Amino acid sequence: MERYLAIGKETIRYHLIWQVLISIGILCAAPLVLGVRNLNIQETARVVEYYAVFPGIVLLVPIFLPEQNRDIRDLIRSKYTAVGAIYGIRLVLSIVVMMAVSALFLYALKIGECEFPFDTFYPGLLAGMVFLGGIGLLSYALCDNVVVGYMMPLLFYIVSMASGEKYLGKFYLFSMGTGSYEEKWYLALAGMLFLGVGIAVRSRKES
């Protein structure tokens, strides 16, 4: 148990803290980029789906990044702790942070008198984050290139903006703006699958 706690502390101190600061910075910049006060439900959905999902990419994609350093990679291989467990700890910490910053952002929208149902927008926002982050993590695991890991979810985001729900169907990113929430279940399940497969692939490469 102490070994896992030490891994968690090291992750927070040397890696996760920077991702947290960037995520908070993105969300805090929302008033400078778009309006976040007195929005109706459709306008709030656009803010949540088009903007607030980006911390999911920031927090989930770099889970394998420390191992880009060969010394760290060799050190991990020499330890008795399975590399999959290390990735799992990092993933759990990132998801906890993601849930916290998402809740705080929606709370800020409520303070700004924006109209939206928290009980559907909160899981909807998390679903979009997990899906985009999962695409990036899996791409990173397969290509061993963090740049590709960041590019692939952004590419899907652009495709979703350009093609709309006609071509993406249940995997349309911006369904809440149209009043539909069913798509978020598909995004959440696919995102979790991508995360699991990505960690499994990367763990096998590092073992």
Coordinates of N, CA and C in Angstrom, one line a residue:
M1 N 0.8 -1.2 0.0 CA 0.0 0.0 0.0 C 0.9 1.3 0.0
E2 N 1.9 1.3 0.8 CA 2.8 2.4 0.9 C 3.4 2.7 -0.5
R3 N 3.7 1.6 -1.2 CA 4.4 1.8 -2.5 C 3.4 2.6 -3.4
Y4 N 2.1 2.2 -3.4 CA 1.2 2.9 -4.3 C 0.9 4.3 -3.9
L5 N 0.9 4.6 -2.6 CA 0.8 6.0 -2.1 C 2.0 6.8 -2.5
A6 N 3.2 6.2 -2.5 CA 4.4 6.9 -2.9 C 4.3 7.2 -4.4
I7 N 3.8 6.3 -5.2 CA 3.6 6.6 -6.7 C 2.6 7.7 -6.9
G8 N 1.5 7.7 -6.1 CA 0.5 8.8 -6.2 C 1.1 10.1 -5.9
K9 N 1.9 10.2 -4.8 CA 2.5 11.4 -4.4 C 3.5 12.0 -5.4
E10 N 4.3 11.1 -6.0 CA 5.2 11.5 -7.0 C 4.5 12.0 -8.2
T11 N 3.4 11.3 -8.6 CA 2.7 11.7 -9.8 C 2.1 13.1 -9.6
I12 N 1.5 13.4 -8.4 CA 0.9 14.7 -8.1 C 2.0 15.8 -8.1
R13 N 3.1 15.5 -7.5 CA 4.1 16.5 -7.3 C 4.9 16.9 -8.5
Y14 N 5.2 15.9 -9.4 CA 6.1 16.2 -10.5 C 5.4 16.2 -11.9
H15 N 4.2 15.7 -11.9 CA 3.5 15.6 -13.3 C 2.1 16.2 -13.3
L16 N 1.3 15.7 -12.4 CA -0.1 16.1 -12.5 C -0.4 17.5 -12.1
I17 N 0.4 18.1 -11.3 CA 0.2 19.5 -10.9 C 0.2 20.4 -12.1
W18 N 1.1 20.2 -13.0 CA 1.1 21.1 -14.2 C -0.1 20.9 -15.1
Q19 N -0.6 19.7 -15.2 CA -1.8 19.5 -16.0 C -3.0 20.1 -15.3
V20 N -3.0 20.0 -14.0 CA -4.1 20.7 -13.2 C -4.1 22.2 -13.4
L21 N -2.9 22.8 -13.3 CA -2.8 24.2 -13.5 C -3.3 24.7 -14.9
I22 N -2.9 23.9 -15.9 CA -3.3 24.2 -17.3 C -4.8 24.0 -17.5
S23 N -5.3 23.0 -16.9 CA -6.8 22.8 -17.0 C -7.6 23.9 -16.3
I24 N -7.1 24.3 -15.1 CA -7.8 25.4 -14.4 C -7.6 26.7 -15.2
G25 N -6.4 26.9 -15.8 CA -6.2 28.1 -16.6 C -7.2 28.1 -17.8
I26 N -7.4 27.0 -18.5 CA -8.3 26.9 -19.6 C -9.7 27.3 -19.2
L27 N -10.2 26.7 -18.1 CA -11.5 27.0 -17.6 C -11.7 28.4 -17.1
C28 N -10.7 28.9 -16.4 CA -10.7 30.3 -15.9 C -10.7 31.3 -17.0
A29 N -10.2 30.9 -18.2 CA -10.2 31.9 -19.4 C -11.5 31.9 -20.1
A30 N -12.5 31.1 -19.7 CA -13.7 31.0 -20.4 C -14.4 32.4 -20.5
P31 N -14.5 33.2 -19.5 CA -15.1 34.5 -19.6 C -14.4 35.4 -20.6
L32 N -13.1 35.2 -20.9 CA -12.4 36.0 -21.9 C -12.7 35.5 -23.3
V33 N -13.0 34.2 -23.4 CA -13.2 33.6 -24.8 C -14.7 33.7 -25.2
L34 N -15.6 33.5 -24.3 CA -17.0 33.4 -24.6 C -17.8 33.9 -23.4
G35 N -19.1 34.1 -23.6 CA -19.9 34.6 -22.5 C -20.3 33.4 -21.6
V36 N -20.3 33.7 -20.3 CA -20.6 32.7 -19.3 C -21.6 33.2 -18.2
R37 N -22.4 34.2 -18.6 CA -23.4 34.7 -17.7 C -24.8 34.8 -18.4
N38 N -25.8 34.4 -17.6 CA -27.2 34.6 -18.0 C -27.4 33.8 -19.4
L39 N -26.9 32.6 -19.5 CA -27.1 31.9 -20.7 C -28.3 31.0 -20.6
N40 N -29.0 30.7 -21.7 CA -30.1 29.8 -21.7 C -29.5 28.4 -21.8
I41 N -30.3 27.4 -21.8 CA -29.8 26.0 -21.8 C -29.0 25.6 -23.0
Q42 N -29.4 26.1 -24.2 CA -28.7 25.8 -25.4 C -27.3 26.5 -25.5
E43 N -27.3 27.7 -25.0 CA -26.0 28.5 -25.0 C -25.1 27.9 -24.0
T44 N -25.6 27.4 -22.8 CA -24.8 26.8 -21.8 C -24.2 25.5 -22.4
A45 N -25.0 24.7 -23.1 CA -24.6 23.5 -23.7 C -23.4 23.7 -24.6
R46 N -23.5 24.8 -25.4 CA -22.4 25.1 -26.3 C -21.1 25.4 -25.6
V47 N -21.2 26.1 -24.5 CA -20.0 26.4 -23.7 C -19.4 25.1 -23.1
V48 N -20.3 24.3 -22.6 CA -19.8 23.0 -22.0 C -19.2 22.1 -23.0
E49 N -19.9 21.9 -24.1 CA -19.4 20.9 -25.1 C -18.3 21.4 -26.0
Y50 N -18.4 22.7 -26.4 CA -17.4 23.2 -27.3 C -16.1 23.7 -26.6
Y51 N -16.2 24.0 -25.3 CA -15.0 24.6 -24.7 C -14.5 23.8 -23.4
A52 N -15.4 23.4 -22.6 CA -15.0 22.9 -21.3 C -14.5 21.4 -21.4
V53 N -14.6 20.8 -22.5 CA -14.1 19.4 -22.7 C -12.6 19.4 -22.8
F54 N -11.9 20.5 -23.1 CA -10.5 20.4 -23.4 C -9.6 19.9 -22.3
P55 N -9.9 20.2 -21.0 CA -9.1 19.7 -19.9 C -9.1 18.1 -19.9
G56 N -10.1 17.5 -20.5 CA -10.0 16.0 -20.6 C -8.8 15.6 -21.4
I57 N -8.5 16.3 -22.5 CA -7.3 16.0 -23.3 C -6.0 16.3 -22.5
V58 N -6.0 17.4 -21.8 CA -4.8 17.8 -21.0 C -4.5 16.8 -19.9
L59 N -5.5 16.3 -19.3 CA -5.3 15.5 -18.1 C -5.1 14.0 -18.4
L60 N -5.7 13.5 -19.5 CA -5.7 12.1 -19.8 C -4.6 11.6 -20.7
V61 N -4.3 12.5 -21.7 CA -3.3 12.1 -22.7 C -1.9 11.8 -22.1
P62 N -1.4 12.7 -21.2 CA 0.0 12.6 -20.8 C 0.3 11.5 -19.8
I63 N -0.6 10.5 -19.6 CA -0.3 9.5 -18.5 C 0.9 8.7 -18.8
F64 N 1.3 8.5 -20.0 CA 2.6 7.8 -20.3 C 3.8 8.7 -20.5
L65 N 3.6 10.0 -20.3 CA 4.6 11.0 -20.7 C 5.9 10.8 -19.8
P66 N 5.8 10.5 -18.5 CA 7.1 10.4 -17.8 C 8.0 9.3 -18.3
E67 N 7.5 8.3 -19.0 CA 8.3 7.2 -19.5 C 9.0 7.6 -20.8
Q68 N 8.8 8.8 -21.3 CA 9.5 9.3 -22.4 C 11.0 9.5 -22.0
N69 N 11.2 9.7 -20.7 CA 12.6 9.8 -20.2 C 13.1 8.4 -20.0
R70 N 14.1 8.1 -20.7 CA 14.7 6.7 -20.7 C 15.1 6.3 -19.3
D71 N 15.6 7.2 -18.5 CA 16.1 6.9 -17.1 C 14.9 6.5 -16.3
I72 N 13.8 7.2 -16.4 CA 12.6 6.9 -15.6 C 12.0 5.5 -16.1
R73 N 12.0 5.3 -17.4 CA 11.5 4.1 -18.0 C 12.3 2.9 -17.5
D74 N 13.6 3.0 -17.4 CA 14.5 1.9 -17.0 C 14.3 1.7 -15.5
L75 N 14.1 2.8 -14.7 CA 13.9 2.6 -13.3 C 12.6 1.9 -13.0
I76 N 11.5 2.2 -13.7 CA 10.2 1.5 -13.5 C 10.3 0.1 -13.9
R77 N 11.1 -0.3 -14.9 CA 11.2 -1.7 -15.3 C 12.0 -2.5 -14.2
S78 N 12.8 -1.8 -13.5 CA 13.6 -2.4 -12.4 C 12.9 -2.7 -11.1
K79 N 11.7 -2.0 -11.0 CA 10.9 -2.1 -9.8 C 10.0 -3.4 -9.9
Y80 N 9.5 -3.7 -8.7 CA 8.6 -4.9 -8.6 C 7.1 -4.5 -8.9
T81 N 6.8 -3.2 -8.8 CA 5.4 -2.7 -9.1 C 5.2 -2.8 -10.6
A82 N 4.0 -3.4 -11.0 CA 3.7 -3.6 -12.4 C 3.4 -2.2 -13.0
V83 N 3.9 -2.0 -14.2 CA 3.8 -0.7 -14.9 C 2.3 -0.4 -15.1
G84 N 1.5 -1.5 -15.3 CA 0.0 -1.2 -15.4 C -0.6 -0.6 -14.2
A85 N -0.1 -1.0 -13.0 CA -0.6 -0.4 -11.8 C -0.2 1.1 -11.7
I86 N 1.0 1.4 -12.1 CA 1.4 2.8 -12.1 C 0.5 3.6 -13.0
Y87 N 0.3 3.1 -14.2 CA -0.6 3.8 -15.2 C -2.0 4.0 -14.6
G88 N -2.5 2.9 -13.9 CA -3.8 2.9 -13.3 C -3.9 4.0 -12.2
I89 N -2.9 4.1 -11.4 CA -2.9 5.2 -10.4 C -2.9 6.6 -11.0
R90 N -2.1 6.8 -12.0 CA -2.1 8.1 -12.7 C -3.5 8.4 -13.3
L91 N -4.1 7.3 -13.9 CA -5.4 7.5 -14.5 C -6.5 7.9 -13.5
V92 N -6.5 7.2 -12.4 CA -7.5 7.5 -11.3 C -7.3 8.9 -10.8
L93 N -6.1 9.3 -10.6 CA -5.8 10.7 -10.1 C -6.3 11.7 -11.1
S94 N -6.0 11.5 -12.4 CA -6.4 12.4 -13.4 C -7.9 12.5 -13.5
I95 N -8.6 11.4 -13.4 CA -10.1 11.4 -13.5 C -10.7 12.1 -12.3
V96 N -10.1 11.9 -11.1 CA -10.6 12.6 -9.9 C -10.4 14.1 -10.1
V97 N -9.3 14.6 -10.6 CA -9.1 16.0 -10.9 C -10.1 16.5 -11.9
M98 N -10.3 15.7 -13.0 CA -11.2 16.1 -14.0 C -12.6 16.2 -13.5
M99 N -13.1 15.3 -12.6 CA -14.4 15.5 -12.0 C -14.5 16.7 -11.1
A100 N -13.4 17.0 -10.4 CA -13.4 18.2 -9.5 C -13.5 19.5 -10.3
V101 N -12.6 19.7 -11.3 CA -12.6 20.9 -12.1 C -13.9 21.1 -12.9
S102 N -14.5 20.0 -13.4 CA -15.7 20.0 -14.1 C -16.9 20.5 -13.2
A103 N -16.9 20.0 -12.0 CA -18.0 20.4 -11.1 C -17.8 21.8 -10.7
L104 N -16.6 22.3 -10.5 CA -16.4 23.7 -10.1 C -16.7 24.6 -11.3
F105 N -16.4 24.2 -12.5 CA -16.8 25.0 -13.7 C -18.3 25.1 -13.8
L106 N -19.0 24.1 -13.6 CA -20.5 24.1 -13.7 C -21.1 24.9 -12.6
Y107 N -20.5 24.8 -11.4 CA -20.9 25.6 -10.3 C -20.7 27.1 -10.6
A108 N -19.6 27.5 -11.2 CA -19.4 28.8 -11.6 C -20.4 29.3 -12.6
L109 N -20.9 28.4 -13.5 CA -21.9 28.8 -14.5 C -23.2 29.0 -13.7
K110 N -23.5 28.2 -12.7 CA -24.7 28.4 -11.9 C -24.7 29.8 -11.2
I111 N -23.5 30.1 -10.7 CA -23.4 31.4 -10.0 C -23.6 32.5 -11.0
G112 N -23.2 32.3 -12.3 CA -23.4 33.3 -13.4 C -24.9 33.2 -13.9
E113 N -25.8 32.5 -13.2 CA -27.2 32.4 -13.6 C -27.4 31.9 -15.0
C114 N -26.6 30.9 -15.3 CA -26.8 30.1 -16.6 C -27.9 29.0 -16.3
E115 N -28.7 28.8 -17.3 CA -29.7 27.8 -17.2 C -29.2 26.4 -17.7
F116 N -29.3 25.4 -16.8 CA -29.0 24.1 -17.3 C -29.2 23.1 -16.1
P117 N -29.6 21.8 -16.5 CA -29.8 20.8 -15.4 C -28.4 20.2 -15.1
F118 N -28.0 20.4 -13.9 CA -26.6 19.9 -13.4 C -26.6 18.4 -13.6
D119 N -27.6 17.7 -13.3 CA -27.6 16.2 -13.2 C -27.4 15.6 -14.6
T120 N -27.7 16.3 -15.7 CA -27.4 15.8 -17.0 C -26.2 16.4 -17.6
F121 N -25.9 17.7 -17.4 CA -24.8 18.4 -17.9 C -23.5 17.9 -17.4
Y122 N -23.5 17.6 -16.1 CA -22.2 17.1 -15.4 C -21.7 15.8 -16.0
P123 N -22.6 14.8 -16.0 CA -22.1 13.5 -16.7 C -21.9 13.7 -18.2
G124 N -22.6 14.6 -18.8 CA -22.4 14.8 -20.2 C -21.0 15.4 -20.5
L125 N -20.6 16.4 -19.7 CA -19.3 17.0 -19.8 C -18.2 16.0 -19.5
L126 N -18.4 15.2 -18.5 CA -17.4 14.1 -18.2 C -17.3 13.1 -19.4
A127 N -18.4 12.8 -20.0 CA -18.4 11.8 -21.1 C -17.6 12.4 -22.2
G128 N -17.8 13.7 -22.6 CA -17.0 14.3 -23.6 C -15.5 14.3 -23.3
M129 N -15.2 14.6 -22.1 CA -13.8 14.6 -21.6 C -13.1 13.3 -21.7
V130 N -13.8 12.3 -21.2 CA -13.3 10.9 -21.2 C -13.1 10.4 -22.7
F131 N -14.1 10.7 -23.5 CA -14.0 10.3 -24.9 C -12.8 10.9 -25.6
L132 N -12.7 12.2 -25.6 CA -11.6 12.8 -26.3 C -10.2 12.4 -25.6
G133 N -10.2 12.4 -24.3 CA -8.9 11.9 -23.6 C -8.6 10.5 -24.0
G134 N -9.7 9.7 -24.1 CA -9.4 8.3 -24.4 C -8.9 8.1 -25.8
I135 N -9.4 8.9 -26.8 CA -8.8 8.8 -28.1 C -7.3 9.2 -28.1
G136 N -7.0 10.2 -27.4 CA -5.6 10.7 -27.3 C -4.7 9.7 -26.6
L137 N -5.2 9.1 -25.5 CA -4.4 8.1 -24.8 C -4.1 6.9 -25.6
L138 N -5.2 6.4 -26.3 CA -5.0 5.2 -27.2 C -4.1 5.5 -28.3
S139 N -4.2 6.7 -28.9 CA -3.3 7.0 -30.0 C -1.9 7.1 -29.6
Y140 N -1.7 7.7 -28.4 CA -0.3 7.8 -27.8 C 0.3 6.4 -27.6
A141 N -0.6 5.5 -27.0 CA -0.1 4.1 -26.7 C 0.3 3.4 -28.0
L142 N -0.5 3.6 -29.1 CA -0.2 2.8 -30.3 C 1.0 3.4 -31.1
C143 N 1.1 4.7 -31.1 CA 2.1 5.4 -31.9 C 3.4 5.8 -31.1
D144 N 3.3 5.7 -29.8 CA 4.4 6.1 -28.9 C 4.8 7.5 -29.2
N145 N 3.9 8.4 -29.4 CA 4.2 9.8 -29.8 C 3.1 10.7 -29.1
V146 N 3.5 11.5 -28.2 CA 2.6 12.3 -27.5 C 1.9 13.4 -28.4
V147 N 2.6 13.8 -29.4 CA 2.1 14.8 -30.3 C 0.9 14.2 -31.0
V148 N 1.0 13.0 -31.5 CA -0.1 12.3 -32.1 C -1.3 12.1 -31.1
G149 N -0.9 11.9 -29.8 CA -1.9 11.7 -28.8 C -2.7 13.0 -28.6
Y150 N -2.1 14.1 -28.8 CA -2.9 15.4 -28.7 C -3.6 15.7 -30.0
M151 N -3.1 15.3 -31.1 CA -3.7 15.7 -32.4 C -4.9 14.9 -32.7
M152 N -5.0 13.6 -32.4 CA -6.1 12.8 -32.8 C -7.4 13.3 -32.1
P153 N -7.5 13.6 -30.8 CA -8.8 14.1 -30.3 C -9.2 15.4 -30.9
L154 N -8.2 16.3 -31.2 CA -8.5 17.6 -31.8 C -9.0 17.4 -33.2
L155 N -8.5 16.4 -33.9 CA -9.0 16.1 -35.2 C -10.4 15.6 -35.2
F156 N -10.7 14.7 -34.2 CA -12.1 14.3 -34.1 C -13.0 15.4 -33.7
Y157 N -12.5 16.3 -32.9 CA -13.3 17.5 -32.5 C -13.7 18.3 -33.7
I158 N -12.7 18.6 -34.6 CA -12.9 19.3 -35.8 C -13.9 18.6 -36.7
V159 N -13.7 17.3 -36.9 CA -14.6 16.5 -37.7 C -16.0 16.6 -37.2
S160 N -16.2 16.6 -35.9 CA -17.5 16.7 -35.3 C -18.1 18.0 -35.5
M161 N -17.4 19.1 -35.5 CA -17.9 20.4 -35.8 C -18.3 20.5 -37.3
A162 N -17.5 19.9 -38.2 CA -17.7 20.1 -39.6 C -18.8 19.2 -40.1
S163 N -18.9 17.9 -39.7 CA -19.8 17.0 -40.2 C -21.1 16.9 -39.5
G164 N -21.1 17.2 -38.2 CA -22.3 17.1 -37.4 C -22.8 15.7 -37.1
E165 N -24.0 15.6 -36.5 CA -24.5 14.3 -36.1 C -24.9 13.4 -37.3
K166 N -25.0 14.0 -38.5 CA -25.5 13.2 -39.6 C -24.5 12.1 -39.9
Y167 N -23.2 12.3 -39.8 CA -22.2 11.3 -40.1 C -21.6 10.6 -38.9
L168 N -21.6 11.3 -37.7 CA -21.1 10.6 -36.5 C -22.1 9.9 -35.7
G169 N -23.3 10.2 -35.9 CA -24.4 9.5 -35.2 C -24.3 9.5 -33.7
K170 N -24.2 8.4 -33.0 CA -24.2 8.3 -31.6 C -22.9 8.9 -31.0
F171 N -21.9 9.1 -31.8 CA -20.6 9.6 -31.4 C -20.4 11.1 -31.7
Y172 N -21.5 11.8 -31.9 CA -21.5 13.2 -32.1 C -21.2 13.9 -30.8
L173 N -20.2 14.8 -30.8 CA -19.7 15.4 -29.5 C -20.7 16.5 -28.9
F174 N -21.5 17.1 -29.7 CA -22.2 18.3 -29.3 C -23.7 18.0 -29.2
S175 N -24.1 16.9 -28.8 CA -25.6 16.5 -28.8 C -26.4 17.3 -27.8
M176 N -25.8 17.7 -26.7 CA -26.6 18.4 -25.6 C -27.1 19.7 -26.2
G177 N -26.4 20.3 -27.1 CA -26.9 21.6 -27.7 C -28.2 21.4 -28.5
T178 N -28.5 20.1 -28.9 CA -29.7 19.8 -29.6 C -30.7 19.2 -28.7
G179 N -30.4 19.1 -27.4 CA -31.4 18.6 -26.5 C -31.3 17.1 -26.3
S180 N -30.3 16.4 -26.9 CA -30.2 15.0 -26.8 C -29.1 14.6 -25.9
Y181 N -29.3 13.6 -25.0 CA -28.3 13.2 -24.1 C -27.9 11.7 -24.2
E182 N -28.6 11.0 -25.1 CA -28.3 9.6 -25.3 C -26.9 9.4 -25.8
E183 N -26.4 10.3 -26.7 CA -25.1 10.1 -27.2 C -24.0 10.1 -26.2
K184 N -24.2 10.7 -25.1 CA -23.2 10.8 -24.0 C -22.9 9.4 -23.4
W185 N -23.8 8.6 -23.4 CA -23.6 7.2 -22.9 C -22.6 6.5 -23.8
Y186 N -22.8 6.7 -25.1 CA -21.9 6.0 -26.1 C -20.5 6.6 -26.0
L187 N -20.4 7.9 -25.8 CA -19.1 8.6 -25.7 C -18.4 8.1 -24.4
A188 N -19.1 8.0 -23.3 CA -18.5 7.6 -22.1 C -18.0 6.1 -22.2
L189 N -18.8 5.2 -22.7 CA -18.4 3.8 -22.8 C -17.2 3.7 -23.8
A190 N -17.3 4.3 -24.9 CA -16.2 4.3 -25.8 C -14.9 4.8 -25.2
G191 N -15.0 6.0 -24.5 CA -13.9 6.6 -23.9 C -13.2 5.7 -22.9
M192 N -14.0 5.0 -22.0 CA -13.5 4.1 -21.0 C -12.8 2.9 -21.7
L193 N -13.4 2.4 -22.8 CA -12.8 1.3 -23.5 C -11.4 1.8 -24.1
F194 N -11.4 3.0 -24.7 CA -10.1 3.5 -25.2 C -9.1 3.6 -24.1
L195 N -9.5 4.1 -23.0 CA -8.5 4.2 -21.9 C -8.0 2.9 -21.4
G196 N -8.9 1.9 -21.3 CA -8.5 0.6 -20.9 C -7.5 -0.1 -21.9
V197 N -7.9 0.0 -23.2 CA -7.1 -0.6 -24.2 C -5.7 0.1 -24.3
G198 N -5.8 1.4 -24.2 CA -4.5 2.2 -24.3 C -3.5 1.8 -23.2
I199 N -4.0 1.6 -21.9 CA -3.2 1.2 -20.8 C -2.7 -0.2 -21.0
A200 N -3.5 -1.1 -21.5 CA -3.1 -2.5 -21.7 C -2.0 -2.5 -22.8
V201 N -2.2 -1.8 -23.9 CA -1.2 -1.8 -25.0 C 0.1 -1.3 -24.5
R202 N 0.1 -0.1 -23.8 CA 1.3 0.5 -23.3 C 2.0 -0.4 -22.3
S203 N 1.2 -1.0 -21.4 CA 1.8 -1.9 -20.4 C 2.5 -3.0 -21.0
R204 N 1.9 -3.6 -22.0 CA 2.6 -4.7 -22.7 C 3.9 -4.3 -23.4
K205 N 3.9 -3.1 -23.9 CA 5.1 -2.6 -24.6 C 6.2 -2.4 -23.5
E206 N 5.8 -1.9 -22.3 CA 6.8 -1.6 -21.3 C 7.2 -2.8 -20.5
S207 N 6.5 -3.9 -20.6 CA 6.8 -5.0 -19.7 C 8.0 -5.8 -20.3

